[in-house]
């Protein structure tokens, strides 16, 4: 991230003092939180299934479940930061959406119940990306764009 895109303390304070949080920022935070909760639920389901059921490979099921729960921290922390108007939070939120797109693509290509889930995930990821790069969201987070270093 260049210094031009890094929020300054003054810009962050100004963003907090400009009034209510924009709806786009709240919506982006809600979508990130939704993805985080979905990862926690999926991870818990894998973990419980691995510990109580009869999976083909118990170690893989437990490891996968724990990994999903740990991965849920990224969008959940990003959502919290977005709600608090922290400029740093946009990066993890964008990364989460970019990581979700190939997962959604692979789910859509499957011949199973994963197809509708993949479609929903893809729509949520694209919608969240659009909201996160919106100028209103960027301004609310106090992030200056390229060419605005001196402003």
Short mmCIF file of N, CA and C in Angstrom, two decimals:
data_model
loop_
_atom_site.label_atom_id
_atom_site.label_comp_id
_atom_site.label_asym_id
_atom_site.label_seq_id
_atom_site.Cartn_x
_atom_site.Cartn_y
_atom_site.Cartn_z
N UNK A 1 0.86 -1.16 0.00
CA UNK A 1 0.00 0.00 0.00
C UNK A 1 0.90 1.22 0.00
N UNK A 2 0.66 2.15 -0.88
CA UNK A 2 1.50 3.33 -0.97
C UNK A 2 1.12 4.32 0.12
N UNK A 3 2.02 5.26 0.35
CA UNK A 3 1.74 6.27 1.37
C UNK A 3 0.57 7.16 0.96
N UNK A 4 0.28 7.22 -0.35
CA UNK A 4 -0.85 8.02 -0.80
C UNK A 4 -2.17 7.40 -0.38
N UNK A 5 -2.21 6.09 -0.21
CA UNK A 5 -3.44 5.41 0.14
C UNK A 5 -3.56 5.16 1.63
N UNK A 6 -2.51 5.43 2.38
CA UNK A 6 -2.53 5.19 3.80
C UNK A 6 -3.27 6.33 4.50
N UNK A 7 -4.26 6.01 5.30
CA UNK A 7 -4.99 7.08 5.98
C UNK A 7 -4.11 7.76 7.02
N UNK A 8 -4.18 9.05 7.08
CA UNK A 8 -3.45 9.80 8.08
C UNK A 8 -4.32 9.92 9.32
N UNK A 9 -3.72 10.18 10.48
CA UNK A 9 -4.54 10.35 11.68
C UNK A 9 -5.55 11.49 11.54
N UNK A 10 -5.13 12.57 10.85
CA UNK A 10 -6.03 13.69 10.65
C UNK A 10 -7.22 13.28 9.79
N UNK A 11 -6.93 12.53 8.72
CA UNK A 11 -8.01 12.08 7.83
C UNK A 11 -8.96 11.14 8.55
N UNK A 12 -8.41 10.28 9.40
CA UNK A 12 -9.26 9.35 10.14
C UNK A 12 -10.16 10.10 11.12
N UNK A 13 -9.59 11.11 11.80
CA UNK A 13 -10.39 11.90 12.72
C UNK A 13 -11.47 12.67 11.98
N UNK A 14 -11.10 13.23 10.81
CA UNK A 14 -12.07 13.98 10.02
C UNK A 14 -13.20 13.07 9.55
N UNK A 15 -12.86 11.84 9.18
CA UNK A 15 -13.88 10.90 8.72
C UNK A 15 -14.85 10.56 9.84
N UNK A 16 -14.34 10.43 11.06
CA UNK A 16 -15.21 10.10 12.19
C UNK A 16 -16.11 11.27 12.56
N UNK A 17 -15.67 12.49 12.28
CA UNK A 17 -16.42 13.65 12.70
C UNK A 17 -17.39 14.15 11.64
N UNK A 18 -17.40 13.55 10.46
CA UNK A 18 -18.23 14.07 9.38
C UNK A 18 -19.69 13.65 9.47
N UNK A 19 -20.05 12.93 10.44
CA UNK A 19 -21.46 12.57 10.57
C UNK A 19 -21.68 11.08 10.61
N UNK A 20 -22.90 10.69 10.27
CA UNK A 20 -23.24 9.27 10.35
C UNK A 20 -22.48 8.43 9.32
N UNK A 21 -22.36 7.17 9.64
CA UNK A 21 -21.66 6.23 8.76
C UNK A 21 -22.50 6.03 7.50
N UNK A 22 -21.86 6.10 6.33
CA UNK A 22 -22.61 5.89 5.07
C UNK A 22 -23.21 4.48 5.02
N UNK A 23 -24.34 4.37 4.37
CA UNK A 23 -25.01 3.08 4.24
C UNK A 23 -24.17 2.07 3.49
N UNK A 24 -23.40 2.54 2.51
CA UNK A 24 -22.53 1.61 1.75
C UNK A 24 -21.47 0.99 2.65
N UNK A 25 -20.94 1.77 3.57
CA UNK A 25 -19.94 1.25 4.50
C UNK A 25 -20.57 0.24 5.45
N UNK A 26 -21.75 0.54 5.94
CA UNK A 26 -22.47 -0.39 6.81
C UNK A 26 -22.80 -1.69 6.07
N UNK A 27 -23.23 -1.56 4.81
CA UNK A 27 -23.56 -2.76 4.02
C UNK A 27 -22.31 -3.60 3.77
N UNK A 28 -21.18 -2.96 3.47
CA UNK A 28 -19.93 -3.71 3.26
C UNK A 28 -19.53 -4.43 4.54
N UNK A 29 -19.68 -3.77 5.67
CA UNK A 29 -19.36 -4.41 6.95
C UNK A 29 -20.29 -5.59 7.22
N UNK A 30 -21.55 -5.43 6.89
CA UNK A 30 -22.52 -6.52 7.10
C UNK A 30 -22.19 -7.73 6.23
N UNK A 31 -21.81 -7.48 4.97
CA UNK A 31 -21.45 -8.60 4.09
C UNK A 31 -20.19 -9.30 4.57
N UNK A 32 -19.20 -8.54 5.02
CA UNK A 32 -17.98 -9.15 5.56
C UNK A 32 -18.30 -9.97 6.81
N UNK A 33 -19.15 -9.44 7.67
CA UNK A 33 -19.53 -10.18 8.88
C UNK A 33 -20.30 -11.44 8.52
N UNK A 34 -21.17 -11.35 7.52
CA UNK A 34 -21.93 -12.52 7.06
C UNK A 34 -20.98 -13.63 6.58
N UNK A 35 -19.97 -13.24 5.83
CA UNK A 35 -18.99 -14.24 5.37
C UNK A 35 -18.23 -14.84 6.54
N UNK A 36 -17.87 -14.01 7.51
CA UNK A 36 -17.16 -14.52 8.68
C UNK A 36 -18.00 -15.50 9.47
N UNK A 37 -19.27 -15.18 9.65
CA UNK A 37 -20.17 -16.07 10.38
C UNK A 37 -20.36 -17.37 9.61
N UNK A 38 -20.48 -17.28 8.28
CA UNK A 38 -20.62 -18.49 7.47
C UNK A 38 -19.38 -19.38 7.60
N UNK A 39 -18.20 -18.78 7.65
CA UNK A 39 -16.98 -19.57 7.83
C UNK A 39 -16.96 -20.24 9.20
N UNK A 40 -17.40 -19.54 10.23
CA UNK A 40 -17.44 -20.13 11.58
C UNK A 40 -18.42 -21.31 11.60
N UNK A 41 -19.60 -21.12 11.01
CA UNK A 41 -20.60 -22.19 10.98
C UNK A 41 -20.08 -23.39 10.20
N UNK A 42 -19.50 -23.14 9.03
CA UNK A 42 -18.95 -24.24 8.23
C UNK A 42 -17.81 -24.95 8.94
N UNK A 43 -16.95 -24.18 9.60
CA UNK A 43 -15.85 -24.78 10.34
C UNK A 43 -16.34 -25.60 11.53
N UNK A 44 -17.33 -25.08 12.24
CA UNK A 44 -17.88 -25.83 13.37
C UNK A 44 -18.55 -27.11 12.90
N UNK A 45 -19.26 -27.02 11.76
CA UNK A 45 -19.92 -28.21 11.21
C UNK A 45 -18.88 -29.28 10.86
N UNK A 46 -17.78 -28.86 10.20
CA UNK A 46 -16.73 -29.82 9.86
C UNK A 46 -16.07 -30.40 11.11
N UNK A 47 -15.83 -29.53 12.08
CA UNK A 47 -15.16 -29.96 13.32
C UNK A 47 -16.02 -30.95 14.10
N UNK A 48 -17.29 -30.63 14.28
CA UNK A 48 -18.19 -31.53 15.01
C UNK A 48 -18.36 -32.83 14.24
N UNK A 49 -18.52 -32.73 12.92
CA UNK A 49 -18.65 -33.95 12.11
C UNK A 49 -17.40 -34.81 12.18
N UNK A 50 -16.25 -34.17 12.22
CA UNK A 50 -15.00 -34.92 12.31
C UNK A 50 -14.80 -35.59 13.65
N UNK A 51 -15.31 -34.95 14.70
CA UNK A 51 -15.12 -35.52 16.04
C UNK A 51 -16.20 -36.53 16.42
N UNK A 52 -17.42 -36.34 15.94
CA UNK A 52 -18.50 -37.22 16.38
C UNK A 52 -18.97 -38.20 15.31
N UNK A 53 -18.72 -37.89 14.06
CA UNK A 53 -19.21 -38.74 12.98
C UNK A 53 -18.18 -39.77 12.55
N UNK A 54 -18.37 -40.26 11.36
CA UNK A 54 -17.47 -41.24 10.80
C UNK A 54 -16.91 -40.72 9.47
N UNK A 55 -16.06 -39.70 9.55
CA UNK A 55 -15.50 -39.17 8.31
C UNK A 55 -14.48 -40.14 7.71
N UNK A 56 -14.21 -39.97 6.43
CA UNK A 56 -13.19 -40.79 5.78
C UNK A 56 -11.83 -40.56 6.43
N UNK A 57 -11.55 -39.32 6.77
CA UNK A 57 -10.28 -38.98 7.40
C UNK A 57 -10.55 -37.98 8.53
N UNK A 58 -10.54 -38.47 9.74
CA UNK A 58 -10.86 -37.64 10.90
C UNK A 58 -9.89 -36.47 11.04
N UNK A 59 -8.63 -36.69 10.81
CA UNK A 59 -7.63 -35.63 10.94
C UNK A 59 -7.90 -34.50 9.96
N UNK A 60 -8.22 -34.84 8.73
CA UNK A 60 -8.51 -33.82 7.73
C UNK A 60 -9.77 -33.03 8.08
N UNK A 61 -10.77 -33.71 8.60
CA UNK A 61 -12.02 -33.04 8.97
C UNK A 61 -11.78 -32.06 10.11
N UNK A 62 -11.03 -32.48 11.12
CA UNK A 62 -10.75 -31.60 12.25
C UNK A 62 -9.86 -30.44 11.82
N UNK A 63 -8.85 -30.72 11.04
CA UNK A 63 -7.95 -29.67 10.56
C UNK A 63 -8.71 -28.67 9.69
N UNK A 64 -9.55 -29.16 8.81
CA UNK A 64 -10.35 -28.28 7.95
C UNK A 64 -11.28 -27.40 8.76
N UNK A 65 -11.92 -27.97 9.76
CA UNK A 65 -12.83 -27.20 10.61
C UNK A 65 -12.11 -26.11 11.38
N UNK A 66 -10.98 -26.45 11.97
CA UNK A 66 -10.20 -25.45 12.71
C UNK A 66 -9.69 -24.37 11.77
N UNK A 67 -9.26 -24.76 10.58
CA UNK A 67 -8.76 -23.78 9.60
C UNK A 67 -9.86 -22.80 9.20
N UNK A 68 -11.06 -23.28 8.94
CA UNK A 68 -12.16 -22.39 8.58
C UNK A 68 -12.49 -21.42 9.72
N UNK A 69 -12.47 -21.92 10.94
CA UNK A 69 -12.77 -21.05 12.08
C UNK A 69 -11.69 -19.97 12.22
N UNK A 70 -10.45 -20.33 12.05
CA UNK A 70 -9.37 -19.34 12.12
C UNK A 70 -9.46 -18.35 10.96
N UNK A 71 -9.77 -18.83 9.76
CA UNK A 71 -9.93 -17.95 8.61
C UNK A 71 -11.08 -16.97 8.79
N UNK A 72 -12.05 -17.32 9.59
CA UNK A 72 -13.21 -16.44 9.83
C UNK A 72 -12.79 -15.17 10.55
N UNK A 73 -11.65 -15.19 11.22
CA UNK A 73 -11.20 -14.00 11.94
C UNK A 73 -10.96 -12.82 10.99
N UNK A 74 -10.46 -13.08 9.79
CA UNK A 74 -10.15 -12.00 8.85
C UNK A 74 -11.39 -11.18 8.49
N UNK A 75 -12.46 -11.78 7.96
CA UNK A 75 -13.62 -10.95 7.64
C UNK A 75 -14.33 -10.39 8.87
N UNK A 76 -14.29 -11.10 9.99
CA UNK A 76 -14.94 -10.59 11.20
C UNK A 76 -14.21 -9.36 11.74
N UNK A 77 -12.88 -9.40 11.76
CA UNK A 77 -12.11 -8.23 12.19
C UNK A 77 -12.28 -7.08 11.21
N UNK A 78 -12.32 -7.40 9.92
CA UNK A 78 -12.52 -6.37 8.90
C UNK A 78 -13.89 -5.71 9.08
N UNK A 79 -14.91 -6.49 9.34
CA UNK A 79 -16.25 -5.94 9.55
C UNK A 79 -16.28 -5.01 10.75
N UNK A 80 -15.63 -5.43 11.80
CA UNK A 80 -15.58 -4.58 13.00
C UNK A 80 -14.85 -3.27 12.71
N UNK A 81 -13.74 -3.36 11.98
CA UNK A 81 -13.00 -2.16 11.61
C UNK A 81 -13.79 -1.25 10.69
N UNK A 82 -14.53 -1.83 9.75
CA UNK A 82 -15.34 -1.01 8.85
C UNK A 82 -16.42 -0.26 9.63
N UNK A 83 -17.05 -0.94 10.57
CA UNK A 83 -18.07 -0.28 11.38
C UNK A 83 -17.48 0.86 12.22
N UNK A 84 -16.23 0.69 12.63
CA UNK A 84 -15.56 1.71 13.44
C UNK A 84 -14.85 2.75 12.56
N UNK A 85 -15.00 2.63 11.24
CA UNK A 85 -14.38 3.55 10.27
C UNK A 85 -12.87 3.57 10.36
N UNK A 86 -12.27 2.41 10.46
CA UNK A 86 -10.82 2.28 10.48
C UNK A 86 -10.34 2.03 9.05
N UNK A 87 -9.43 2.85 8.58
CA UNK A 87 -8.94 2.75 7.21
C UNK A 87 -8.26 1.43 6.91
N UNK A 88 -7.59 0.84 7.91
CA UNK A 88 -6.89 -0.42 7.70
C UNK A 88 -7.83 -1.55 7.36
N UNK A 89 -9.09 -1.44 7.73
CA UNK A 89 -10.02 -2.56 7.60
C UNK A 89 -10.43 -2.84 6.15
N UNK A 90 -10.26 -1.87 5.26
CA UNK A 90 -10.67 -2.10 3.88
C UNK A 90 -9.78 -3.16 3.22
N UNK A 91 -8.50 -3.16 3.52
CA UNK A 91 -7.58 -4.14 2.93
C UNK A 91 -7.99 -5.58 3.22
N UNK A 92 -8.14 -5.96 4.50
CA UNK A 92 -8.58 -7.34 4.79
C UNK A 92 -9.94 -7.67 4.20
N UNK A 93 -10.84 -6.68 4.16
CA UNK A 93 -12.16 -6.94 3.59
C UNK A 93 -12.06 -7.21 2.09
N UNK A 94 -11.23 -6.44 1.39
CA UNK A 94 -11.04 -6.66 -0.05
C UNK A 94 -10.37 -8.00 -0.30
N UNK A 95 -9.37 -8.33 0.49
CA UNK A 95 -8.67 -9.62 0.35
C UNK A 95 -9.65 -10.78 0.54
N UNK A 96 -10.53 -10.66 1.51
CA UNK A 96 -11.53 -11.70 1.76
C UNK A 96 -12.41 -11.91 0.53
N UNK A 97 -12.84 -10.81 -0.09
CA UNK A 97 -13.71 -10.92 -1.27
C UNK A 97 -12.96 -11.53 -2.45
N UNK A 98 -11.72 -11.13 -2.63
CA UNK A 98 -10.92 -11.68 -3.74
C UNK A 98 -10.69 -13.17 -3.53
N UNK A 99 -10.48 -13.60 -2.29
CA UNK A 99 -10.31 -15.03 -2.02
C UNK A 99 -11.62 -15.80 -2.20
N UNK A 100 -12.74 -15.13 -1.99
CA UNK A 100 -14.04 -15.80 -2.12
C UNK A 100 -14.41 -16.07 -3.58
N UNK A 101 -13.93 -15.25 -4.50
CA UNK A 101 -14.33 -15.41 -5.91
C UNK A 101 -13.91 -16.75 -6.52
N UNK A 102 -12.64 -17.20 -6.36
CA UNK A 102 -12.31 -18.52 -6.91
C UNK A 102 -13.04 -19.67 -6.21
N UNK A 103 -13.32 -19.50 -4.92
CA UNK A 103 -14.08 -20.53 -4.20
C UNK A 103 -15.49 -20.62 -4.78
N UNK A 104 -16.10 -19.46 -5.01
CA UNK A 104 -17.44 -19.44 -5.60
C UNK A 104 -17.43 -20.05 -7.00
N UNK A 105 -16.41 -19.74 -7.79
CA UNK A 105 -16.31 -20.28 -9.15
C UNK A 105 -16.23 -21.81 -9.11
N UNK A 106 -15.41 -22.36 -8.23
CA UNK A 106 -15.29 -23.82 -8.13
C UNK A 106 -16.57 -24.46 -7.62
N UNK A 107 -17.28 -23.77 -6.73
CA UNK A 107 -18.55 -24.32 -6.23
C UNK A 107 -19.61 -24.34 -7.34
N UNK A 108 -19.61 -23.32 -8.18
CA UNK A 108 -20.58 -23.26 -9.28
C UNK A 108 -20.31 -24.36 -10.31
N UNK A 109 -19.05 -24.73 -10.49
CA UNK A 109 -18.69 -25.77 -11.45
C UNK A 109 -18.98 -27.18 -10.94
N UNK A 110 -19.28 -27.31 -9.65
CA UNK A 110 -19.54 -28.64 -9.08
C UNK A 110 -20.93 -29.12 -9.50
N UNK A 111 -21.11 -30.43 -9.50
CA UNK A 111 -22.41 -31.02 -9.80
C UNK A 111 -23.05 -31.47 -8.50
N UNK A 112 -23.43 -30.51 -7.69
CA UNK A 112 -24.00 -30.88 -6.40
C UNK A 112 -24.81 -29.71 -5.84
N UNK A 113 -25.10 -29.84 -4.57
CA UNK A 113 -25.83 -28.81 -3.86
C UNK A 113 -24.98 -27.55 -3.67
N UNK A 114 -23.70 -27.63 -3.97
CA UNK A 114 -22.81 -26.48 -3.80
C UNK A 114 -23.05 -25.40 -4.84
N UNK A 115 -23.73 -25.70 -5.94
CA UNK A 115 -23.94 -24.72 -7.01
C UNK A 115 -24.69 -23.48 -6.50
N UNK A 116 -25.85 -23.63 -5.84
CA UNK A 116 -26.54 -22.43 -5.34
C UNK A 116 -25.69 -21.65 -4.32
N UNK A 117 -24.98 -22.39 -3.48
CA UNK A 117 -24.13 -21.74 -2.49
C UNK A 117 -23.02 -20.95 -3.19
N UNK A 118 -22.46 -21.50 -4.24
CA UNK A 118 -21.43 -20.80 -5.00
C UNK A 118 -21.96 -19.54 -5.66
N UNK A 119 -23.18 -19.61 -6.16
CA UNK A 119 -23.79 -18.43 -6.78
C UNK A 119 -23.98 -17.33 -5.73
N UNK A 120 -24.50 -17.70 -4.57
CA UNK A 120 -24.71 -16.72 -3.50
C UNK A 120 -23.37 -16.13 -3.06
N UNK A 121 -22.36 -16.97 -2.88
CA UNK A 121 -21.05 -16.49 -2.47
C UNK A 121 -20.47 -15.53 -3.50
N UNK A 122 -20.60 -15.86 -4.77
CA UNK A 122 -20.09 -14.98 -5.82
C UNK A 122 -20.79 -13.64 -5.84
N UNK A 123 -22.09 -13.65 -5.69
CA UNK A 123 -22.86 -12.40 -5.68
C UNK A 123 -22.47 -11.54 -4.47
N UNK A 124 -22.34 -12.17 -3.31
CA UNK A 124 -21.96 -11.44 -2.10
C UNK A 124 -20.56 -10.86 -2.25
N UNK A 125 -19.62 -11.63 -2.80
CA UNK A 125 -18.24 -11.15 -2.96
C UNK A 125 -18.17 -9.97 -3.92
N UNK A 126 -18.87 -10.05 -5.04
CA UNK A 126 -18.85 -8.94 -6.01
C UNK A 126 -19.53 -7.71 -5.42
N UNK A 127 -20.65 -7.91 -4.76
CA UNK A 127 -21.35 -6.77 -4.14
C UNK A 127 -20.48 -6.10 -3.08
N UNK A 128 -19.81 -6.90 -2.26
CA UNK A 128 -18.95 -6.33 -1.23
C UNK A 128 -17.77 -5.58 -1.86
N UNK A 129 -17.19 -6.14 -2.92
CA UNK A 129 -16.09 -5.43 -3.60
C UNK A 129 -16.55 -4.09 -4.15
N UNK A 130 -17.71 -4.06 -4.77
CA UNK A 130 -18.24 -2.81 -5.30
C UNK A 130 -18.43 -1.80 -4.17
N UNK A 131 -18.97 -2.24 -3.05
CA UNK A 131 -19.18 -1.34 -1.92
C UNK A 131 -17.86 -0.85 -1.32
N UNK A 132 -16.86 -1.72 -1.28
CA UNK A 132 -15.58 -1.37 -0.66
C UNK A 132 -14.76 -0.40 -1.48
N UNK A 133 -14.87 -0.44 -2.80
CA UNK A 133 -14.09 0.48 -3.63
C UNK A 133 -14.88 1.73 -4.00
N UNK A 134 -16.09 1.84 -3.51
CA UNK A 134 -16.92 3.01 -3.78
C UNK A 134 -16.27 4.25 -3.17
N UNK A 135 -16.27 5.38 -3.88
CA UNK A 135 -15.66 6.60 -3.34
C UNK A 135 -16.25 7.06 -2.01
N UNK A 136 -17.53 6.85 -1.80
CA UNK A 136 -18.15 7.22 -0.53
C UNK A 136 -17.54 6.43 0.62
N UNK A 137 -17.35 5.13 0.41
CA UNK A 137 -16.74 4.28 1.43
C UNK A 137 -15.31 4.69 1.68
N UNK A 138 -14.57 4.92 0.61
CA UNK A 138 -13.17 5.31 0.73
C UNK A 138 -13.05 6.61 1.52
N UNK A 139 -13.89 7.57 1.21
CA UNK A 139 -13.86 8.85 1.91
C UNK A 139 -14.24 8.68 3.37
N UNK A 140 -15.24 7.87 3.65
CA UNK A 140 -15.68 7.65 5.03
C UNK A 140 -14.58 7.00 5.88
N UNK A 141 -13.73 6.20 5.23
CA UNK A 141 -12.62 5.55 5.93
C UNK A 141 -11.40 6.45 6.04
N UNK A 142 -11.44 7.62 5.39
CA UNK A 142 -10.32 8.54 5.44
C UNK A 142 -9.15 8.12 4.58
N UNK A 143 -9.41 7.34 3.53
CA UNK A 143 -8.35 6.87 2.64
C UNK A 143 -8.25 7.83 1.48
N UNK A 144 -7.04 8.33 1.24
CA UNK A 144 -6.82 9.22 0.09
C UNK A 144 -6.41 8.37 -1.10
N UNK A 145 -6.91 8.73 -2.23
CA UNK A 145 -6.57 8.00 -3.46
C UNK A 145 -5.27 8.47 -4.05
N UNK A 146 -4.81 7.80 -5.10
CA UNK A 146 -3.58 8.22 -5.78
C UNK A 146 -3.72 9.65 -6.30
N UNK A 147 -2.66 10.42 -6.18
CA UNK A 147 -2.66 11.80 -6.66
C UNK A 147 -3.20 12.78 -5.64
N UNK A 148 -3.59 12.32 -4.47
CA UNK A 148 -4.14 13.20 -3.44
C UNK A 148 -3.24 13.24 -2.21
N UNK A 149 -1.94 13.03 -2.39
CA UNK A 149 -1.03 12.97 -1.25
C UNK A 149 -0.94 14.29 -0.51
N UNK A 150 -0.98 15.39 -1.23
CA UNK A 150 -0.82 16.68 -0.57
C UNK A 150 -2.10 17.28 -0.06
N UNK A 151 -3.21 16.64 -0.29
CA UNK A 151 -4.52 17.22 0.07
C UNK A 151 -4.96 16.79 1.43
#
